[in-house]
mmCIF file of C-alpha atoms in Angstrom:
data_model
loop_
_atom_site.group_PDB
_atom_site.id
_atom_site.type_symbol
_atom_site.label_atom_id
_atom_site.label_comp_id
_atom_site.label_asym_id
_atom_site.label_seq_id
_atom_site.Cartn_x
_atom_site.Cartn_y
_atom_site.Cartn_z
ATOM 1 C CA MET L 1 -43.424 22.847 -45.362
ATOM 2 C CA LEU L 2 -40.028 22.171 -43.868
ATOM 3 C CA LEU L 3 -39.518 21.381 -40.176
ATOM 4 C CA ARG L 4 -36.082 21.372 -38.538
ATOM 5 C CA PHE L 5 -35.818 19.974 -34.996
ATOM 6 C CA ILE L 6 -32.762 20.165 -32.684
ATOM 7 C CA ALA L 7 -31.874 19.503 -29.025
ATOM 8 C CA ASP L 8 -29.361 21.664 -27.194
ATOM 9 C CA PRO L 9 -27.577 20.102 -25.453
ATOM 10 C CA SER L 10 -28.197 16.602 -26.694
ATOM 11 C CA THR L 11 -26.814 15.094 -23.460
ATOM 12 C CA ILE L 12 -28.026 16.090 -19.998
ATOM 13 C CA ALA L 13 -27.670 14.835 -16.441
ATOM 14 C CA ALA L 14 -30.521 12.703 -15.159
ATOM 15 C CA THR L 15 -31.055 14.937 -12.146
ATOM 16 C CA ASN L 16 -34.627 15.961 -13.007
ATOM 17 C CA SER L 17 -33.394 19.539 -13.099
ATOM 18 C CA ASP L 18 -30.893 19.598 -15.952
ATOM 19 C CA LEU L 19 -32.682 20.682 -19.148
ATOM 20 C CA SER L 20 -32.248 20.165 -22.867
ATOM 21 C CA THR L 21 -33.916 22.873 -24.953
ATOM 22 C CA LEU L 22 -35.812 21.552 -27.976
ATOM 23 C CA LYS L 23 -36.336 23.925 -30.919
ATOM 24 C CA ALA L 24 -38.536 23.262 -33.938
ATOM 25 C CA THR L 25 -38.039 25.699 -36.832
ATOM 26 C CA VAL L 26 -40.841 25.868 -39.433
ATOM 27 C CA GLU L 27 -40.408 27.197 -42.991
ATOM 28 C CA ASP L 28 -42.650 27.164 -46.040
ATOM 29 C CA GLY L 29 -41.611 25.681 -49.332
ATOM 30 C CA SER L 30 -39.893 28.936 -50.305
ATOM 31 C CA GLY L 31 -37.800 29.028 -47.152
ATOM 32 C CA ASN L 32 -39.869 31.694 -45.430
ATOM 33 C CA LEU L 33 -40.158 31.384 -41.644
ATOM 34 C CA ILE L 34 -43.711 30.793 -40.476
ATOM 35 C CA GLU L 35 -44.969 32.639 -37.400
ATOM 36 C CA GLY L 36 -47.990 31.678 -35.298
ATOM 37 C CA LEU L 37 -48.107 27.983 -36.183
ATOM 38 C CA THR L 38 -48.728 25.407 -33.444
ATOM 39 C CA VAL L 39 -46.123 22.666 -33.044
ATOM 40 C CA TYR L 40 -46.985 19.478 -31.152
ATOM 41 C CA PHE L 41 -44.291 17.679 -29.139
ATOM 42 C CA ALA L 42 -44.467 14.079 -27.914
ATOM 43 C CA LEU L 43 -42.227 11.631 -26.088
ATOM 44 C CA LYS L 44 -41.796 8.705 -28.447
ATOM 45 C CA SER L 45 -39.496 6.532 -26.291
ATOM 46 C CA GLY L 46 -37.615 6.576 -23.025
ATOM 47 C CA SER L 47 -38.443 8.109 -19.670
ATOM 48 C CA ALA L 48 -38.468 11.901 -19.427
ATOM 49 C CA THR L 49 -40.755 14.886 -18.954
ATOM 50 C CA LEU L 50 -41.552 17.575 -21.525
ATOM 51 C CA THR L 51 -42.144 21.013 -20.029
ATOM 52 C CA SER L 52 -44.837 21.654 -22.647
ATOM 53 C CA LEU L 53 -46.507 19.508 -25.286
ATOM 54 C CA THR L 54 -47.368 22.405 -27.620
ATOM 55 C CA ALA L 55 -45.774 25.678 -28.589
ATOM 56 C CA VAL L 56 -46.519 28.411 -31.136
ATOM 57 C CA THR L 57 -43.781 29.553 -33.507
ATOM 58 C CA ASP L 58 -42.418 33.039 -32.941
ATOM 59 C CA GLN L 59 -41.385 35.619 -35.534
ATOM 60 C CA ASN L 60 -38.313 33.499 -36.278
ATOM 61 C CA GLY L 61 -40.471 30.466 -36.960
ATOM 62 C CA ILE L 62 -39.263 28.719 -33.810
ATOM 63 C CA ALA L 63 -41.378 26.755 -31.320
ATOM 64 C CA THR L 64 -39.617 25.785 -28.108
ATOM 65 C CA THR L 65 -40.019 23.233 -25.322
ATOM 66 C CA SER L 66 -37.585 21.428 -23.051
ATOM 67 C CA VAL L 67 -37.023 17.986 -21.607
ATOM 68 C CA ARG L 68 -35.702 16.718 -18.264
ATOM 69 C CA GLY L 69 -35.539 13.367 -16.529
ATOM 70 C CA ALA L 70 -34.309 11.347 -13.583
ATOM 71 C CA ILE L 71 -33.557 8.035 -15.285
ATOM 72 C CA THR L 72 -30.477 7.456 -17.393
ATOM 73 C CA GLY L 73 -30.856 6.341 -20.971
ATOM 74 C CA SER L 74 -31.899 7.651 -24.368
ATOM 75 C CA VAL L 75 -35.200 9.392 -25.078
ATOM 76 C CA THR L 76 -36.751 10.320 -28.404
ATOM 77 C CA VAL L 77 -39.009 13.351 -28.825
ATOM 78 C CA SER L 78 -41.060 14.175 -31.931
ATOM 79 C CA ALA L 79 -42.264 17.505 -33.289
ATOM 80 C CA VAL L 80 -45.081 17.885 -35.834
ATOM 81 C CA THR L 81 -47.445 20.574 -37.119
ATOM 82 C CA THR L 82 -51.018 20.314 -38.336
ATOM 83 C CA ALA L 83 -49.569 20.490 -41.810
ATOM 84 C CA GLY L 84 -47.309 17.517 -41.202
ATOM 85 C CA GLY L 85 -43.521 17.496 -41.444
ATOM 86 C CA MET L 86 -42.776 15.321 -38.388
ATOM 87 C CA GLN L 87 -39.189 15.240 -37.122
ATOM 88 C CA THR L 88 -37.579 13.486 -34.144
ATOM 89 C CA VAL L 89 -34.564 14.164 -31.991
ATOM 90 C CA ASP L 90 -32.667 11.984 -29.491
ATOM 91 C CA ILE L 91 -31.506 13.139 -26.081
ATOM 92 C CA THR L 92 -29.198 11.122 -23.830
ATOM 93 C CA LEU L 93 -29.632 11.267 -20.072
ATOM 94 C CA VAL L 94 -26.522 10.349 -18.108
ATOM 95 C CA ALA L 95 -25.854 10.083 -14.395
ATOM 96 C CA GLY L 96 -25.240 13.394 -12.715
ATOM 97 C CA PRO L 97 -22.479 14.150 -10.239
ATOM 98 C CA ALA L 98 -22.136 11.881 -7.235
ATOM 99 C CA ASP L 99 -24.454 12.889 -4.428
ATOM 100 C CA ALA L 100 -23.459 12.473 -0.787
ATOM 101 C CA SER L 101 -26.929 11.307 0.226
ATOM 102 C CA LYS L 102 -26.898 8.510 -2.354
ATOM 103 C CA SER L 103 -23.207 7.544 -2.321
ATOM 104 C CA VAL L 104 -20.985 5.899 0.259
ATOM 105 C CA LEU L 105 -17.328 5.047 0.874
ATOM 106 C CA LYS L 106 -16.596 2.483 3.548
ATOM 107 C CA ASN L 107 -13.940 0.005 4.652
ATOM 108 C CA ASN L 108 -14.303 -3.421 6.193
ATOM 109 C CA ARG L 109 -11.474 -2.843 8.704
ATOM 110 C CA SER L 110 -10.659 0.441 10.386
ATOM 111 C CA SER L 111 -7.319 -0.641 11.850
ATOM 112 C CA LEU L 112 -4.431 -2.460 10.178
ATOM 113 C CA LYS L 113 -0.941 -3.507 11.152
ATOM 114 C CA GLY L 114 1.699 -1.787 9.057
ATOM 115 C CA ASP L 115 3.244 -5.050 7.871
ATOM 116 C CA PHE L 116 2.210 -4.997 4.178
ATOM 117 C CA THR L 117 0.185 -8.159 4.899
ATOM 118 C CA ASP L 118 -2.792 -6.979 6.937
ATOM 119 C CA SER L 119 -5.333 -5.608 4.452
ATOM 120 C CA ALA L 120 -8.689 -3.878 4.213
ATOM 121 C CA GLU L 121 -11.212 -3.541 1.405
ATOM 122 C CA LEU L 122 -12.375 -0.126 0.270
ATOM 123 C CA HIS L 123 -15.932 -0.175 -1.109
ATOM 124 C CA LEU L 124 -17.239 2.831 -3.000
ATOM 125 C CA VAL L 125 -20.794 3.295 -4.257
ATOM 126 C CA LEU L 126 -21.358 6.307 -6.525
ATOM 127 C CA HIS L 127 -24.918 7.377 -7.326
ATOM 128 C CA ASP L 128 -26.289 10.718 -8.416
ATOM 129 C CA ILE L 129 -29.096 12.570 -6.640
ATOM 130 C CA SER L 130 -31.686 10.510 -8.531
ATOM 131 C CA GLY L 131 -30.057 7.257 -7.479
ATOM 132 C CA ASN L 132 -28.561 6.522 -10.886
ATOM 133 C CA PRO L 133 -25.274 4.614 -10.713
ATOM 134 C CA ILE L 134 -22.226 6.475 -11.954
ATOM 135 C CA LYS L 135 -20.583 4.044 -14.364
ATOM 136 C CA VAL L 136 -16.924 4.538 -15.232
ATOM 137 C CA SER L 137 -14.186 2.164 -16.319
ATOM 138 C CA GLU L 138 -11.162 4.381 -15.738
ATOM 139 C CA GLY L 139 -10.021 7.569 -14.056
ATOM 140 C CA LEU L 140 -11.036 6.571 -10.516
ATOM 141 C CA GLU L 141 -8.532 6.440 -7.668
ATOM 142 C CA PHE L 142 -8.333 6.486 -3.894
ATOM 143 C CA VAL L 143 -5.890 9.046 -2.527
ATOM 144 C CA GLN L 144 -4.821 10.293 0.880
ATOM 145 C CA SER L 145 -6.085 13.619 2.138
ATOM 146 C CA GLY L 146 -4.386 15.636 4.852
ATOM 147 C CA THR L 147 -1.505 14.130 6.807
ATOM 148 C CA ASN L 148 0.218 11.492 4.734
ATOM 149 C CA VAL L 149 0.803 8.004 6.143
ATOM 150 C CA PRO L 150 3.969 6.621 4.527
ATOM 151 C CA TYR L 151 4.333 3.315 2.698
ATOM 152 C CA MET L 152 0.630 2.838 2.005
ATOM 153 C CA LYS L 153 -0.301 0.682 -0.987
ATOM 154 C CA ILE L 154 -3.646 0.599 -2.812
ATOM 155 C CA SER L 155 -4.435 -2.027 -5.416
ATOM 156 C CA ALA L 156 -5.847 -1.362 -8.861
ATOM 157 C CA ILE L 157 -9.538 -0.435 -8.861
ATOM 158 C CA ASP L 158 -11.978 -3.298 -9.409
ATOM 159 C CA TYR L 159 -14.444 -2.008 -12.024
ATOM 160 C CA SER L 160 -16.285 -5.318 -12.487
ATOM 161 C CA GLN L 161 -19.477 -3.994 -10.827
ATOM 162 C CA ASN L 162 -19.386 -0.527 -12.373
ATOM 163 C CA ILE L 163 -22.840 -1.113 -13.868
ATOM 164 C CA ASN L 164 -24.112 -0.672 -10.310
ATOM 165 C CA GLY L 165 -21.756 2.192 -9.518
ATOM 166 C CA ASP L 166 -19.753 -0.128 -7.237
ATOM 167 C CA TYR L 167 -15.965 0.017 -7.044
ATOM 168 C CA LYS L 168 -13.506 -1.781 -4.798
ATOM 169 C CA ALA L 169 -9.808 -1.766 -3.955
ATOM 170 C CA THR L 170 -7.530 -3.402 -1.397
ATOM 171 C CA ILE L 171 -5.261 -1.390 0.878
ATOM 172 C CA THR L 172 -2.153 -2.423 2.807
ATOM 173 C CA GLY L 173 0.627 -0.436 4.403
ATOM 174 C CA GLY L 174 3.972 -0.476 6.117
ATOM 175 C CA GLY L 175 3.870 2.718 8.158
ATOM 176 C CA GLU L 176 2.067 4.138 11.162
ATOM 177 C CA GLY L 177 -0.672 6.758 11.460
ATOM 178 C CA ILE L 178 -4.261 7.497 10.505
ATOM 179 C CA ALA L 179 -4.887 7.659 6.764
ATOM 180 C CA THR L 180 -7.856 9.634 5.434
ATOM 181 C CA LEU L 181 -8.822 8.280 2.024
ATOM 182 C CA ILE L 182 -11.028 10.006 -0.536
ATOM 183 C CA PRO L 183 -12.356 8.888 -3.940
ATOM 184 C CA VAL L 184 -11.205 11.008 -6.865
ATOM 185 C CA LEU L 185 -12.605 10.711 -10.396
ATOM 186 C CA ASN L 186 -10.654 12.466 -13.125
ATOM 187 C CA GLY L 187 -9.160 14.779 -10.528
ATOM 188 C CA VAL L 188 -12.474 15.612 -8.806
ATOM 189 C CA HIS L 189 -13.225 14.590 -5.210
ATOM 190 C CA GLN L 190 -16.490 12.660 -5.312
ATOM 191 C CA ALA L 191 -19.411 13.811 -3.132
ATOM 192 C CA GLY L 192 -17.109 14.855 -0.283
ATOM 193 C CA LEU L 193 -16.757 11.201 0.710
ATOM 194 C CA SER L 194 -13.952 9.944 2.942
ATOM 195 C CA THR L 195 -13.010 7.081 5.225
ATOM 196 C CA THR L 196 -10.180 6.573 7.708
ATOM 197 C CA ILE L 197 -7.918 3.617 8.466
ATOM 198 C CA GLN L 198 -5.434 3.525 11.325
ATOM 199 C CA PHE L 199 -2.108 1.814 10.681
ATOM 200 C CA THR L 200 -0.363 0.524 13.794
ATOM 201 C CA ARG L 201 3.240 -0.560 14.229
ATOM 202 C CA ALA L 202 3.911 -3.999 12.836
ATOM 203 C CA GLU L 203 5.045 -6.687 15.244
ATOM 204 C CA ASP L 204 8.758 -7.387 15.120
ATOM 205 C CA LYS L 205 9.795 -10.577 13.374
ATOM 206 C CA ILE L 206 12.535 -12.850 14.656
ATOM 207 C CA MET L 207 15.455 -13.398 12.301
ATOM 208 C CA SER L 208 15.381 -17.109 11.504
ATOM 209 C CA GLY L 209 17.911 -17.442 8.699
ATOM 210 C CA THR L 210 21.648 -17.904 8.884
ATOM 211 C CA VAL L 211 24.841 -16.035 9.682
ATOM 212 C CA SER L 212 28.086 -16.422 7.767
ATOM 213 C CA VAL L 213 30.921 -17.175 10.223
ATOM 214 C CA ASN L 214 34.455 -17.720 8.980
ATOM 215 C CA GLY L 215 33.371 -19.650 5.872
ATOM 216 C CA THR L 216 30.390 -21.486 7.387
ATOM 217 C CA ASP L 217 26.687 -20.661 7.639
ATOM 218 C CA LEU L 218 25.156 -21.274 11.062
ATOM 219 C CA PRO L 219 21.578 -20.733 12.331
ATOM 220 C CA THR L 220 20.850 -17.214 13.522
ATOM 221 C CA THR L 221 18.474 -18.415 16.232
ATOM 222 C CA THR L 222 21.220 -20.203 18.208
ATOM 223 C CA PHE L 223 24.454 -18.473 17.183
ATOM 224 C CA PRO L 224 26.588 -17.574 19.062
ATOM 225 C CA SER L 225 26.852 -19.270 22.416
ATOM 226 C CA GLN L 226 30.562 -18.384 22.683
ATOM 227 C CA GLY L 227 31.998 -14.877 22.409
ATOM 228 C CA PHE L 228 35.268 -12.972 22.434
ATOM 229 C CA THR L 229 36.524 -9.489 21.674
ATOM 230 C CA GLY L 230 37.176 -9.052 17.955
ATOM 231 C CA ALA L 231 34.687 -11.710 16.861
ATOM 232 C CA TYR L 232 32.723 -10.837 13.739
ATOM 233 C CA TYR L 233 30.245 -12.432 11.357
ATOM 234 C CA GLN L 234 27.689 -11.506 8.704
ATOM 235 C CA LEU L 235 23.896 -11.519 8.879
ATOM 236 C CA ASN L 236 22.728 -13.233 5.674
ATOM 237 C CA ASN L 237 19.799 -12.022 3.584
ATOM 238 C CA ASP L 238 17.646 -15.045 4.481
ATOM 239 C CA ASN L 239 17.004 -13.313 7.820
ATOM 240 C CA PHE L 240 14.922 -10.610 6.142
ATOM 241 C CA ALA L 241 11.690 -10.299 4.185
ATOM 242 C CA PRO L 242 11.591 -12.248 0.887
ATOM 243 C CA GLY L 243 13.326 -10.327 -1.860
ATOM 244 C CA LYS L 244 15.002 -7.954 0.589
ATOM 245 C CA THR L 245 18.693 -7.617 1.390
ATOM 246 C CA ALA L 246 20.679 -5.984 4.169
ATOM 247 C CA ALA L 247 20.798 -2.837 2.031
ATOM 248 C CA ASP L 248 17.038 -2.432 2.572
ATOM 249 C CA TYR L 249 17.437 -2.077 6.345
ATOM 250 C CA GLU L 250 19.016 0.169 8.933
ATOM 251 C CA PHE L 251 20.725 -1.691 11.774
ATOM 252 C CA SER L 252 20.991 -0.813 15.443
ATOM 253 C CA SER L 253 22.358 -2.491 18.550
ATOM 254 C CA SER L 254 21.023 -2.311 22.095
ATOM 255 C CA ALA L 255 24.498 -2.549 23.662
ATOM 256 C CA SER L 256 27.738 -0.644 23.142
ATOM 257 C CA TRP L 257 29.872 -3.804 23.039
ATOM 258 C CA VAL L 258 28.246 -4.905 19.787
ATOM 259 C CA ASP L 259 28.632 -3.016 16.532
ATOM 260 C CA VAL L 260 26.586 -3.733 13.406
ATOM 261 C CA ASP L 261 27.380 -1.842 10.218
ATOM 262 C CA ALA L 262 25.220 -0.933 7.214
ATOM 263 C CA THR L 263 25.923 -4.273 5.521
ATOM 264 C CA GLY L 264 24.791 -6.367 8.496
ATOM 265 C CA LYS L 265 28.302 -7.224 9.690
ATOM 266 C CA VAL L 266 28.287 -7.824 13.467
ATOM 267 C CA THR L 267 31.425 -7.216 15.541
ATOM 268 C CA PHE L 268 32.038 -7.796 19.265
ATOM 269 C CA LYS L 269 34.076 -4.754 20.311
ATOM 270 C CA ASN L 270 34.773 -5.997 23.831
ATOM 271 C CA VAL L 271 33.590 -8.483 26.438
ATOM 272 C CA GLY L 272 29.922 -7.849 27.066
ATOM 273 C CA SER L 273 26.852 -9.214 28.756
ATOM 274 C CA ASN L 274 25.072 -12.478 28.058
ATOM 275 C CA TRP L 275 22.236 -10.860 26.106
ATOM 276 C CA GLU L 276 21.924 -8.223 23.407
ATOM 277 C CA ARG L 277 19.468 -7.368 20.645
ATOM 278 C CA ILE L 278 20.119 -6.252 17.082
ATOM 279 C CA THR L 279 17.259 -4.615 15.191
ATOM 280 C CA ALA L 280 16.967 -4.300 11.415
ATOM 281 C CA THR L 281 14.491 -1.514 10.605
ATOM 282 C CA PRO L 282 13.189 -1.462 7.004
ATOM 283 C CA LYS L 283 13.915 1.702 5.053
ATOM 284 C CA SER L 284 10.619 1.467 3.159
ATOM 285 C CA GLY L 285 8.182 0.378 5.865
ATOM 286 C CA GLY L 286 6.984 -2.945 7.202
ATOM 287 C CA PRO L 287 8.029 -5.041 10.191
ATOM 288 C CA SER L 288 11.446 -4.812 11.796
ATOM 289 C CA TYR L 289 13.537 -7.939 12.168
ATOM 290 C CA VAL L 290 15.237 -8.618 15.491
ATOM 291 C CA TYR L 291 18.090 -10.902 16.465
ATOM 292 C CA GLU L 292 18.930 -11.788 20.062
ATOM 293 C CA ILE L 293 22.528 -12.602 20.917
ATOM 294 C CA ARG L 294 22.794 -14.951 23.908
ATOM 295 C CA VAL L 295 26.418 -15.574 24.869
ATOM 296 C CA LYS L 296 27.003 -18.291 27.465
ATOM 297 C CA SER L 297 30.800 -17.986 27.706
ATOM 298 C CA TRP L 298 33.246 -15.160 27.069
ATOM 299 C CA TRP L 299 36.795 -16.003 26.050
ATOM 300 C CA VAL L 300 40.114 -14.194 26.369
ATOM 301 C CA ASN L 301 43.464 -15.356 25.003
ATOM 302 C CA SER L 302 47.019 -15.369 26.295
ATOM 303 C CA GLY L 303 48.490 -13.921 23.140
ATOM 304 C CA ASP L 304 51.877 -15.539 22.448
ATOM 305 C CA ALA L 305 52.512 -16.434 26.127
ATOM 306 C CA PHE L 306 53.047 -20.112 26.975
ATOM 307 C CA MET L 307 53.104 -21.818 30.368
ATOM 308 C CA ILE L 308 52.709 -25.280 31.830
ATOM 309 C CA TYR L 309 49.229 -26.480 32.761
ATOM 310 C CA SER L 310 49.519 -25.953 36.530
ATOM 311 C CA LEU L 311 50.804 -22.409 36.127
ATOM 312 C CA ALA L 312 48.139 -21.657 33.547
ATOM 313 C CA GLU L 313 45.457 -23.001 35.864
ATOM 314 C CA ASN L 314 46.699 -20.851 38.750
ATOM 315 C CA PHE L 315 46.927 -17.802 36.487
ATOM 316 C CA CYS L 316 43.357 -18.266 35.304
ATOM 317 C CA SER L 317 42.012 -18.840 38.776
ATOM 318 C CA SER L 318 43.746 -15.808 40.259
ATOM 319 C CA ASN L 319 42.268 -13.597 37.519
ATOM 320 C CA GLY L 320 38.741 -14.937 37.857
ATOM 321 C CA TYR L 321 38.955 -17.147 34.773
ATOM 322 C CA THR L 322 38.517 -20.857 34.193
ATOM 323 C CA LEU L 323 40.976 -22.897 32.175
ATOM 324 C CA PRO L 324 38.861 -24.613 29.499
ATOM 325 C CA ARG L 325 38.544 -28.321 28.947
ATOM 326 C CA ALA L 326 39.027 -29.739 25.464
ATOM 327 C CA ASP L 327 35.281 -30.067 24.852
ATOM 328 C CA HIS L 328 34.879 -26.352 25.613
ATOM 329 C CA LEU L 329 37.166 -25.664 22.693
ATOM 330 C CA ASN L 330 35.890 -28.187 20.186
ATOM 331 C CA HIS L 331 33.301 -30.910 20.735
ATOM 332 C CA SER L 332 32.928 -31.978 17.106
ATOM 333 C CA ARG L 333 34.886 -32.418 13.898
ATOM 334 C CA SER L 334 32.299 -30.290 12.079
ATOM 335 C CA ARG L 335 31.227 -26.690 12.531
ATOM 336 C CA GLY L 336 28.215 -26.117 14.749
ATOM 337 C CA ILE L 337 26.923 -24.569 17.970
ATOM 338 C CA GLY L 338 28.292 -25.177 21.444
ATOM 339 C CA SER L 339 32.076 -24.767 21.536
ATOM 340 C CA LEU L 340 34.558 -22.060 20.600
ATOM 341 C CA TYR L 341 36.210 -23.643 17.561
ATOM 342 C CA SER L 342 33.087 -25.306 16.168
ATOM 343 C CA GLU L 343 31.281 -21.965 16.181
ATOM 344 C CA TRP L 344 34.067 -19.641 15.093
ATOM 345 C CA GLY L 345 36.366 -21.890 13.081
ATOM 346 C CA ASP L 346 40.106 -21.284 12.763
ATOM 347 C CA MET L 347 40.866 -18.643 15.387
ATOM 348 C CA GLY L 348 43.779 -17.380 13.293
ATOM 349 C CA HIS L 349 41.083 -15.670 11.239
ATOM 350 C CA TYR L 350 40.595 -13.156 14.090
ATOM 351 C CA THR L 351 44.036 -11.554 14.281
ATOM 352 C CA THR L 352 43.073 -8.144 15.676
ATOM 353 C CA GLU L 353 42.948 -9.496 19.240
ATOM 354 C CA ALA L 354 46.080 -11.695 19.025
ATOM 355 C CA TRP L 355 44.260 -14.931 18.257
ATOM 356 C CA PHE L 356 46.333 -17.608 16.551
ATOM 357 C CA SER L 357 45.601 -20.836 14.733
ATOM 358 C CA ILE L 358 47.510 -22.558 17.561
ATOM 359 C CA LYS L 359 45.713 -21.325 20.645
ATOM 360 C CA TYR L 360 46.105 -21.149 24.393
ATOM 361 C CA VAL L 361 42.979 -19.514 25.729
ATOM 362 C CA LEU L 362 41.100 -18.808 28.903
ATOM 363 C CA VAL L 363 37.331 -18.871 29.294
ATOM 364 C CA ILE L 364 35.382 -16.709 31.731
#
């Protein structure tokens, strides 16, 4: 007697409802199918349930049962007749699809600053309806659903606890808005799960680097204290986020008397107020950098006109100006903050407003 035993399919979901059909085909020694013979089925190993332990062969010599289970793993089922001929077959039970009642997606912080530094942890637990962990080592991702929040970054998935169906990732961002995040496995949204994180505007950062002024670098936080029409200087890259340059930002000025171009070059177009703010807004998200200009004294020049001290003093006074003392012009042999020449260097560099290397100037 010959007994053939197969399972179809050989892999099922451990949902306690998915079935594998087991078929035992009985033939005699001549290959004739035997009808009406009782076949006995038994679970040899593993955890599963057989729908019937015995079955009688039909006209095709086939006796049928099925197996289901709720615990993942391998099970072995045997089939034998009273005449012998035992055979076994293996069935693998795997976790079923993620079930919303057994799975969860959560975050440890529901609100973040959009500064690429503030971060939250996403924690995903995937179990099927029987509570079996869904174990994967690739193909999982967290994606945005609905309205997109720009400049959001999600780290690589941590699969180290996949044996428990646990997965983690870290999220940061540089934009603003409410991000709805969903877990996707091989393109399939898992169990309808989602979580939301609100990204708020990052706090402005103060530029604390240097500016390049007529061949010298001076501190941004204190430059300039002296100003004049036609003055210009360059914001250096050390004012911005590490690894970023002026090309990564868009510049704006809060006053019409100050112009700042796309390269970070600042120009005083005319005499202005004592305070102004320049803002560098990142093109790819994150905090803006701000720079406050605080001018204590505004200067005008006399062009190529010369006059004796008393006449110059009267001219200044009658026009609401003050004739400067020597220490107003230069209080040190080195470049620095506090006087016109020490801050701006050789005034002949600024020729558009009739400044000369030899200077006769008035200070407001």
